[in-house]
Amino acid sequence: MRIYEVGPRDGLQNESAPISIDAKLRFIDLLADAGLREIEATSFVSPRAIPQLADADELMARLERRPGVRYPVLVPNERGLERAEAAAVDALCVFTAASEEFTAHNINMSIAASIDAFRPVVSTARERGWWSRGYVSTAFGCPYQGRVDEGAVVDVALRLLELGVDEVSIGDTIGVAGPADVRRVVGALLGAGIGADRLAMHFHDTRGTALANVTTALDLGIRCFDASTGGTGGCPYAPGAAGNLATEDLVYLLEREGLSHGVDLDRLLVAARHVSGTLGRPLGTKVGQAGGWRLP
Ligand code: COA
Ligand code: ZN
């Protein structure tokens, strides 16, 4: 199992009050202490689009990278690529969506234009031997256009894989999917010949269906899930999107399923409490409130 932590990036990007670099770096360290090996650290996007992550250059310069831990960053264009190179990253993500309207709001491009913009980014990543991922947002529903066809998801995923990304992450950006939707969309992706090992699922728990969706995706053979410690998250360009699936809730479920993932729940809860302290609000996640469960 791979748990791909998005808390420092997706989790914090929508927070309006400024968060210090020290608090962000501490969060990332606590996540690594808990055993997470993939921690999406920040975004090299326009500071006007995402003010909270405007400190990405300094954050990456100060981040003490641990061996065996991958710290991917979001890169939307060549400007972002230059910043990523200057920061000596070795893993990046490009991001588009399955709906035209969300892509226009989020990155001010059509889906086709976004794929063109990513081509030099991904090809440079490959030349450098960096790991790369492509996001397909709004794969289950779009805040602007509503229904999203699974054919559109497959089409965008295939185009990203053709660019050469190592994997695609399929996002329920506004948290509307249920298990039947997961069977429909993941079924279409697998049916198009995309291996389960090239797919990650990115669920938001807006309506409380994220863990049911994880269970369904597990049954379909998916082995990588995105999650945010403390359950934070949202996107300024996705009105109505609430928190990501909380990493602590995911870890608990995987433990009960007997699946190994390398994360220590108690230590993860230390990171979750750090987030809640930093944001000045109580932890809203189930396992964050109840803790794990050990037989006496
Ligand atoms: N890093 C820093 N600044 C950047 C940048 C980057 N990667 N890309 C563009 N900019 C700056 C430009 O220099 C320009 O600044 P200026 O107005 O001060 O000269 C401004 O941003 C606009 O640039 P432009 O090329 O016209 O882009 P745009 O306005 O069409 O925006 C994106 C396109 C992709 C840069 C922007 O929409 C973006 O960063 N979106 C990210 C959204 C996001 O992260 N969403 C959450 C993840 S799902
Ligand atoms: Zn998310």
GROMACS .gro file of C-alpha atoms and ligand atoms in nm:
model
  345
    1MET     CA    1   0.000   0.000   0.000
    2ARG     CA    2   0.112   0.356  -0.065
    3ILE     CA    3  -0.029   0.645   0.130
    4TYR     CA    4   0.043   0.968  -0.054
    5GLU     CA    5   0.021   1.260   0.187
    6VAL     CA    6  -0.119   1.584   0.046
    7GLY     CA    7  -0.167   1.777   0.371
    8PRO     CA    8   0.110   2.037   0.333
    9ARG     CA    9  -0.008   2.123  -0.019
   10ASP     CA   10  -0.375   2.039  -0.081
   11GLY     CA   11  -0.452   2.056   0.290
   12LEU     CA   12  -0.313   2.402   0.348
   13GLN     CA   13  -0.356   2.573   0.010
   14ASN     CA   14  -0.705   2.701   0.086
   15GLU     CA   15  -0.632   2.836   0.435
   16SER     CA   16  -0.673   3.212   0.431
   17ALA     CA   17  -0.475   3.302   0.745
   18PRO     CA   18  -0.101   3.299   0.678
   19ILE     CA   19   0.082   2.995   0.816
   20SER     CA   20   0.450   3.033   0.902
   21ILE     CA   21   0.717   2.841   0.713
   22ASP     CA   22   0.834   2.702   1.047
   23ALA     CA   23   0.491   2.552   1.114
   24LYS     CA   24   0.479   2.405   0.764
   25LEU     CA   25   0.828   2.255   0.794
   26ARG     CA   26   0.745   2.108   1.134
   27PHE     CA   27   0.431   1.952   0.984
   28ILE     CA   28   0.632   1.790   0.705
   29ASP     CA   29   0.890   1.659   0.955
   30LEU     CA   30   0.620   1.511   1.178
   31LEU     CA   31   0.467   1.339   0.875
   32ALA     CA   32   0.803   1.183   0.788
   33ASP     CA   33   0.845   1.083   1.156
   34ALA     CA   34   0.514   0.901   1.130
   35GLY     CA   35   0.650   0.692   0.844
   36LEU     CA   36   0.501   0.867   0.543
   37ARG     CA   37   0.730   0.829   0.243
   38GLU     CA   38   0.550   1.051  -0.009
   39ILE     CA   39   0.471   1.398   0.116
   40GLU     CA   40   0.348   1.657  -0.133
   41ALA     CA   41   0.524   1.962   0.002
   42THR     CA   42   0.400   2.271  -0.184
   43SER     CA   43   0.318   2.422  -0.525
   44PHE     CA   44   0.522   2.628  -0.766
   45VAL     CA   45   0.212   2.801  -0.897
   46SER     CA   46   0.121   3.166  -0.932
   47PRO     CA   47   0.133   3.327  -0.586
   48ARG     CA   48  -0.175   3.518  -0.687
   49ALA     CA   49  -0.364   3.195  -0.755
   50ILE     CA   50  -0.261   3.032  -0.424
   51PRO     CA   51  -0.130   3.295  -0.180
   52GLN     CA   52  -0.082   3.044   0.102
   53LEU     CA   53   0.190   2.864  -0.096
   54ALA     CA   54   0.370   3.177  -0.215
   55ASP     CA   55   0.658   3.076   0.015
   56ALA     CA   56   0.730   2.759  -0.184
   57ASP     CA   57   1.086   2.859  -0.286
   58GLU     CA   58   1.195   2.933   0.068
   59LEU     CA   59   1.013   2.631   0.207
   60MET     CA   60   1.191   2.392  -0.031
   61ALA     CA   61   1.525   2.562   0.036
   62ARG     CA   62   1.483   2.509   0.408
   63LEU     CA   63   1.326   2.163   0.398
   64GLU     CA   64   1.563   1.895   0.523
   65ARG     CA   65   1.494   1.612   0.286
   66ARG     CA   66   1.526   1.266   0.430
   67PRO     CA   67   1.658   0.975   0.230
   68GLY     CA   68   1.378   0.748   0.117
   69VAL     CA   69   1.115   1.022   0.135
   70ARG     CA   70   0.974   1.179  -0.180
   71TYR     CA   71   0.860   1.542  -0.163
   72PRO     CA   72   0.665   1.615  -0.483
   73VAL     CA   73   0.561   1.969  -0.576
   74LEU     CA   74   0.293   2.098  -0.813
   75VAL     CA   75   0.418   2.256  -1.134
   76PRO     CA   76   0.168   2.409  -1.381
   77ASN     CA   77   0.400   2.552  -1.645
   78GLU     CA   78   0.762   2.627  -1.744
   79ARG     CA   79   0.786   2.907  -1.491
   80GLY     CA   80   0.701   2.655  -1.222
   81LEU     CA   81   0.954   2.415  -1.369
   82GLU     CA   82   1.232   2.674  -1.339
   83ARG     CA   83   1.144   2.727  -0.975
   84ALA     CA   84   1.133   2.351  -0.917
   85GLU     CA   85   1.476   2.309  -1.076
   86ALA     CA   86   1.619   2.590  -0.864
   87ALA     CA   87   1.478   2.412  -0.559
   88ALA     CA   88   1.644   2.084  -0.668
   89VAL     CA   89   1.323   1.884  -0.646
   90ASP     CA   90   1.316   1.529  -0.776
   91ALA     CA   91   0.943   1.474  -0.801
   92LEU     CA   92   0.667   1.687  -0.951
   93CYS     CA   93   0.300   1.683  -1.035
   94VAL     CA   94   0.116   1.843  -1.320
   95PHE     CA   95  -0.256   1.898  -1.280
   96THR     CA   96  -0.555   1.924  -1.502
   97ALA     CA   97  -0.913   1.804  -1.481
   98ALA     CA   98  -1.181   1.600  -1.654
   99SER     CA   99  -1.407   1.903  -1.693
  100GLU     CA  100  -1.332   2.203  -1.911
  101GLU     CA  101  -1.496   2.454  -1.681
  102PHE     CA  102  -1.299   2.358  -1.373
  103THR     CA  103  -0.974   2.360  -1.572
  104ALA     CA  104  -1.054   2.709  -1.697
  105HIS     CA  105  -1.117   2.838  -1.344
  106ASN     CA  106  -0.825   2.655  -1.184
  107ILE     CA  107  -0.545   2.705  -1.433
  108ASN     CA  108  -0.698   2.936  -1.692
  109MET     CA  109  -0.648   2.690  -1.978
  110SER     CA  110  -0.848   2.439  -2.176
  111ILE     CA  111  -0.771   2.074  -2.100
  112ALA     CA  112  -0.592   2.042  -2.434
  113ALA     CA  113  -0.386   2.355  -2.366
  114SER     CA  114  -0.293   2.222  -2.021
  115ILE     CA  115  -0.163   1.900  -2.173
  116ASP     CA  116   0.048   2.107  -2.415
  117ALA     CA  117   0.177   2.319  -2.127
  118PHE     CA  118   0.275   2.007  -1.934
  119ARG     CA  119   0.463   1.843  -2.222
  120PRO     CA  120   0.795   2.025  -2.164
  121VAL     CA  121   0.751   1.997  -1.788
  122VAL     CA  122   0.709   1.619  -1.792
  123SER     CA  123   0.975   1.565  -2.055
  124THR     CA  124   1.227   1.763  -1.849
  125ALA     CA  125   1.127   1.563  -1.542
  126ARG     CA  126   1.192   1.242  -1.732
  127GLU     CA  127   1.528   1.363  -1.864
  128ARG     CA  128   1.633   1.445  -1.509
  129GLY     CA  129   1.509   1.112  -1.378
  130TRP     CA  130   1.248   1.274  -1.156
  131TRP     CA  131   0.930   1.098  -1.054
  132SER     CA  132   0.615   1.256  -1.190
  133ARG     CA  133   0.242   1.236  -1.142
  134GLY     CA  134  -0.055   1.384  -1.327
  135TYR     CA  135  -0.373   1.487  -1.150
  136VAL     CA  136  -0.714   1.446  -1.305
  137SER     CA  137  -0.940   1.663  -1.090
  138THR     CA  138  -1.320   1.670  -1.092
  139ALA     CA  139  -1.331   1.310  -1.215
  140PHE     CA  140  -1.662   1.244  -1.042
  141GLY     CA  141  -1.833   1.579  -1.063
  142CYS     CA  142  -1.758   1.942  -1.141
  143PRO     CA  143  -1.866   2.243  -0.934
  144TYR     CA  144  -1.941   2.434  -1.256
  145GLN     CA  145  -2.066   2.182  -1.511
  146GLY     CA  146  -2.204   1.909  -1.284
  147ARG     CA  147  -2.188   1.560  -1.429
  148VAL     CA  148  -1.856   1.435  -1.565
  149ASP     CA  149  -1.847   1.146  -1.805
  150GLU     CA  150  -1.605   0.861  -1.727
  151GLY     CA  151  -1.495   0.874  -2.092
  152ALA     CA  152  -1.353   1.222  -2.026
  153VAL     CA  153  -1.162   1.091  -1.726
  154VAL     CA  154  -1.013   0.807  -1.929
  155ASP     CA  155  -0.922   1.042  -2.211
  156VAL     CA  156  -0.735   1.287  -1.986
  157ALA     CA  157  -0.565   1.007  -1.790
  158LEU     CA  158  -0.440   0.848  -2.112
  159ARG     CA  159  -0.311   1.182  -2.241
  160LEU     CA  160  -0.119   1.239  -1.917
  161LEU     CA  161   0.028   0.890  -1.927
  162GLU     CA  162   0.130   0.947  -2.291
  163LEU     CA  163   0.325   1.253  -2.176
  164GLY     CA  164   0.522   1.015  -1.959
  165VAL     CA  165   0.401   1.066  -1.602
  166ASP     CA  166   0.462   0.772  -1.371
  167GLU     CA  167   0.107   0.770  -1.241
  168VAL     CA  168  -0.221   0.953  -1.252
  169SER     CA  169  -0.424   1.053  -0.949
  170ILE     CA  170  -0.797   1.053  -1.004
  171GLY     CA  171  -0.963   1.319  -0.793
  172ASP     CA  172  -1.309   1.356  -0.647
  173THR     CA  173  -1.235   1.723  -0.594
  174ILE     CA  174  -1.573   1.819  -0.451
  175GLY     CA  175  -1.645   1.490  -0.274
  176VAL     CA  176  -1.957   1.374  -0.452
  177ALA     CA  177  -1.867   1.015  -0.544
  178GLY     CA  178  -2.010   0.702  -0.391
  179PRO     CA  179  -1.897   0.341  -0.441
  180ALA     CA  180  -2.102   0.290  -0.758
  181ASP     CA  181  -1.928   0.594  -0.913
  182VAL     CA  182  -1.591   0.451  -0.815
  183ARG     CA  183  -1.675   0.121  -0.984
  184ARG     CA  184  -1.787   0.311  -1.295
  185VAL     CA  185  -1.484   0.542  -1.324
  186VAL     CA  186  -1.212   0.302  -1.206
  187GLY     CA  187  -1.373   0.028  -1.414
  188ALA     CA  188  -1.346   0.251  -1.723
  189LEU     CA  189  -0.981   0.335  -1.649
  190LEU     CA  190  -0.885  -0.031  -1.603
  191GLY     CA  191  -1.095  -0.124  -1.904
  192ALA     CA  192  -0.893   0.123  -2.113
  193GLY     CA  193  -0.581  -0.075  -2.028
  194ILE     CA  194  -0.439   0.149  -1.756
  195GLY     CA  195  -0.275  -0.070  -1.492
  196ALA     CA  196  -0.395  -0.038  -1.133
  197ASP     CA  197  -0.031   0.030  -1.039
  198ARG     CA  198  -0.042   0.353  -1.244
  199LEU     CA  199  -0.349   0.481  -1.061
  200ALA     CA  200  -0.395   0.664  -0.733
  201MET     CA  201  -0.730   0.772  -0.593
  202HIS     CA  202  -0.783   1.114  -0.437
  203PHE     CA  203  -1.104   1.131  -0.239
  204HIS     CA  204  -1.254   1.420  -0.050
  205ASP     CA  205  -1.479   1.344   0.244
  206THR     CA  206  -1.721   1.630   0.182
  207ARG     CA  207  -2.023   1.403   0.216
  208GLY     CA  208  -1.875   1.126   0.428
  209THR     CA  209  -1.825   0.874   0.147
  210ALA     CA  210  -1.445   0.877   0.122
  211LEU     CA  211  -1.373   0.558   0.319
  212ALA     CA  212  -1.650   0.367   0.143
  213ASN     CA  213  -1.489   0.478  -0.182
  214VAL     CA  214  -1.146   0.364  -0.065
  215THR     CA  215  -1.285   0.019   0.020
  216THR     CA  216  -1.442  -0.005  -0.324
  217ALA     CA  217  -1.119   0.102  -0.495
  218LEU     CA  218  -0.921  -0.150  -0.287
  219ASP     CA  219  -1.151  -0.424  -0.415
  220LEU     CA  220  -1.075  -0.306  -0.769
  221GLY     CA  221  -0.701  -0.342  -0.705
  222ILE     CA  222  -0.602   0.021  -0.638
  223ARG     CA  223  -0.309   0.040  -0.395
  224CYS     CA  224  -0.229   0.413  -0.370
  225PHE     CA  225  -0.449   0.665  -0.189
  226ASP     CA  226  -0.404   1.036  -0.135
  227ALA     CA  227  -0.494   1.175   0.205
  228SER     CA  228  -0.439   1.479   0.422
  229THR     CA  229  -0.339   1.453   0.787
  230GLY     CA  230  -0.591   1.644   0.995
  231GLY     CA  231  -0.846   1.618   0.712
  232THR     CA  232  -0.776   1.969   0.588
  233GLY     CA  233  -0.821   2.075   0.232
  234GLY     CA  234  -1.020   2.240  -0.034
  235CYS     CA  235  -0.950   2.434  -0.344
  236PRO     CA  236  -1.034   2.801  -0.393
  237TYR     CA  237  -1.146   2.714  -0.745
  238ALA     CA  238  -1.377   2.433  -0.628
  239PRO     CA  239  -1.656   2.597  -0.432
  240GLY     CA  240  -1.814   2.346  -0.197
  241ALA     CA  241  -1.507   2.127  -0.169
  242ALA     CA  242  -1.442   2.034   0.192
  243GLY     CA  243  -1.159   1.839   0.347
  244ASN     CA  244  -0.957   1.565   0.190
  245LEU     CA  245  -0.991   1.216   0.324
  246ALA     CA  246  -0.797   1.232   0.653
  247THR     CA  247  -0.477   1.029   0.658
  248GLU     CA  248  -0.552   0.911   1.013
  249ASP     CA  249  -0.893   0.778   0.905
  250LEU     CA  250  -0.734   0.604   0.605
  251VAL     CA  251  -0.457   0.450   0.815
  252TYR     CA  252  -0.707   0.314   1.065
  253LEU     CA  253  -0.916   0.155   0.790
  254LEU     CA  254  -0.610  -0.004   0.627
  255GLU     CA  255  -0.498  -0.142   0.962
  256ARG     CA  256  -0.836  -0.304   1.017
  257GLU     CA  257  -0.809  -0.450   0.669
  258GLY     CA  258  -0.471  -0.598   0.760
  259LEU     CA  259  -0.293  -0.405   0.485
  260SER     CA  260   0.059  -0.284   0.556
  261HIS     CA  261   0.140   0.079   0.485
  262GLY     CA  262   0.435   0.177   0.706
  263VAL     CA  263   0.263   0.457   0.896
  264ASP     CA  264   0.251   0.471   1.276
  265LEU     CA  265  -0.093   0.594   1.378
  266ASP     CA  266   0.009   0.738   1.714
  267ARG     CA  267   0.285   0.941   1.556
  268LEU     CA  268   0.053   1.048   1.278
  269LEU     CA  269  -0.186   1.184   1.538
  270VAL     CA  270   0.097   1.402   1.668
  271ALA     CA  271   0.117   1.554   1.320
  272ALA     CA  272  -0.263   1.589   1.308
  273ARG     CA  273  -0.264   1.773   1.640
  274HIS     CA  274   0.011   1.999   1.510
  275VAL     CA  275  -0.212   2.096   1.216
  276SER     CA  276  -0.507   2.161   1.440
  277GLY     CA  277  -0.291   2.373   1.673
  278THR     CA  278  -0.146   2.566   1.380
  279LEU     CA  279  -0.488   2.638   1.232
  280GLY     CA  280  -0.637   2.710   1.575
  281ARG     CA  281  -0.934   2.479   1.541
  282PRO     CA  282  -1.017   2.137   1.681
  283LEU     CA  283  -0.948   1.824   1.479
  284GLY     CA  284  -1.261   1.731   1.287
  285THR     CA  285  -1.151   1.385   1.182
  286LYS     CA  286  -1.303   1.068   1.325
  287VAL     CA  287  -0.979   0.897   1.428
  288GLY     CA  288  -0.827   1.231   1.525
  289GLN     CA  289  -1.101   1.259   1.786
  290ALA     CA  290  -1.132   0.898   1.897
  291GLY     CA  291  -0.771   0.784   1.856
  292GLY     CA  292  -0.677   0.433   1.746
  293TRP     CA  293  -0.802   0.121   1.916
  294ARG     CA  294  -0.591  -0.129   2.104
  295LEU     CA  295  -0.718  -0.431   2.290
  296PRO     CA  296  -0.646  -0.387   2.662
  297COA     N1  297   0.510   3.056  -1.052
  297COA     C1  298   0.504   3.187  -1.015
  297COA     N2  299   0.438   3.281  -1.083
  297COA     C2  300   0.374   3.242  -1.194
  297COA     C3  301   0.377   3.110  -1.239
  297COA     C4  302   0.447   3.015  -1.163
  297COA     N3  303   0.450   2.885  -1.197
  297COA     N4  304   0.305   3.101  -1.352
  297COA     C5  305   0.260   3.225  -1.378
  297COA     N5  306   0.302   3.310  -1.282
  297COA     C6  307   0.273   3.453  -1.271
  297COA     C7  308   0.311   3.531  -1.394
  297COA     O1  309   0.443   3.574  -1.383
  297COA     C8  310   0.212   3.644  -1.390
  297COA     O2  311   0.251   3.737  -1.292
  297COA     P1  312   0.234   3.894  -1.318
  297COA     O3  313   0.090   3.916  -1.348
  297COA     O4  314   0.277   3.952  -1.187
  297COA     O5  315   0.323   3.923  -1.433
  297COA     C9  316   0.085   3.579  -1.336
  297COA     O6  317   0.133   3.467  -1.260
  297COA    C10  318  -0.010   3.534  -1.443
  297COA     O7  319   0.060   3.454  -1.535
  297COA     P2  320  -0.006   3.393  -1.666
  297COA     O8  321   0.100   3.319  -1.740
  297COA     O9  322  -0.083   3.497  -1.737
  297COA    O10  323  -0.099   3.282  -1.607
  297COA     P3  324  -0.254   3.284  -1.575
  297COA    O11  325  -0.299   3.407  -1.510
  297COA    O12  326  -0.324   3.237  -1.697
  297COA    O13  327  -0.256   3.166  -1.465
  297COA    C11  328  -0.157   2.964  -1.380
  297COA    C12  329  -0.219   3.033  -1.499
  297COA    C13  330  -0.154   2.816  -1.413
  297COA    C14  331  -0.018   3.017  -1.358
  297COA    C15  332  -0.243   2.992  -1.253
  297COA    O14  333  -0.378   2.978  -1.283
  297COA    C16  334  -0.208   2.902  -1.139
  297COA    O15  335  -0.098   2.908  -1.084
  297COA     N6  336  -0.301   2.812  -1.098
  297COA    C17  337  -0.276   2.718  -0.992
  297COA    C18  338  -0.404   2.688  -0.920
  297COA    C19  339  -0.383   2.581  -0.815
  297COA    O16  340  -0.275   2.556  -0.767
  297COA     N7  341  -0.494   2.516  -0.778
  297COA    C20  342  -0.493   2.417  -0.678
  297COA    C21  343  -0.443   2.286  -0.724
  297COA     S1  344  -0.573   2.179  -0.783
  298ZN      ZN  345  -0.768   1.716  -0.260
   0.00000   0.00000   0.00000
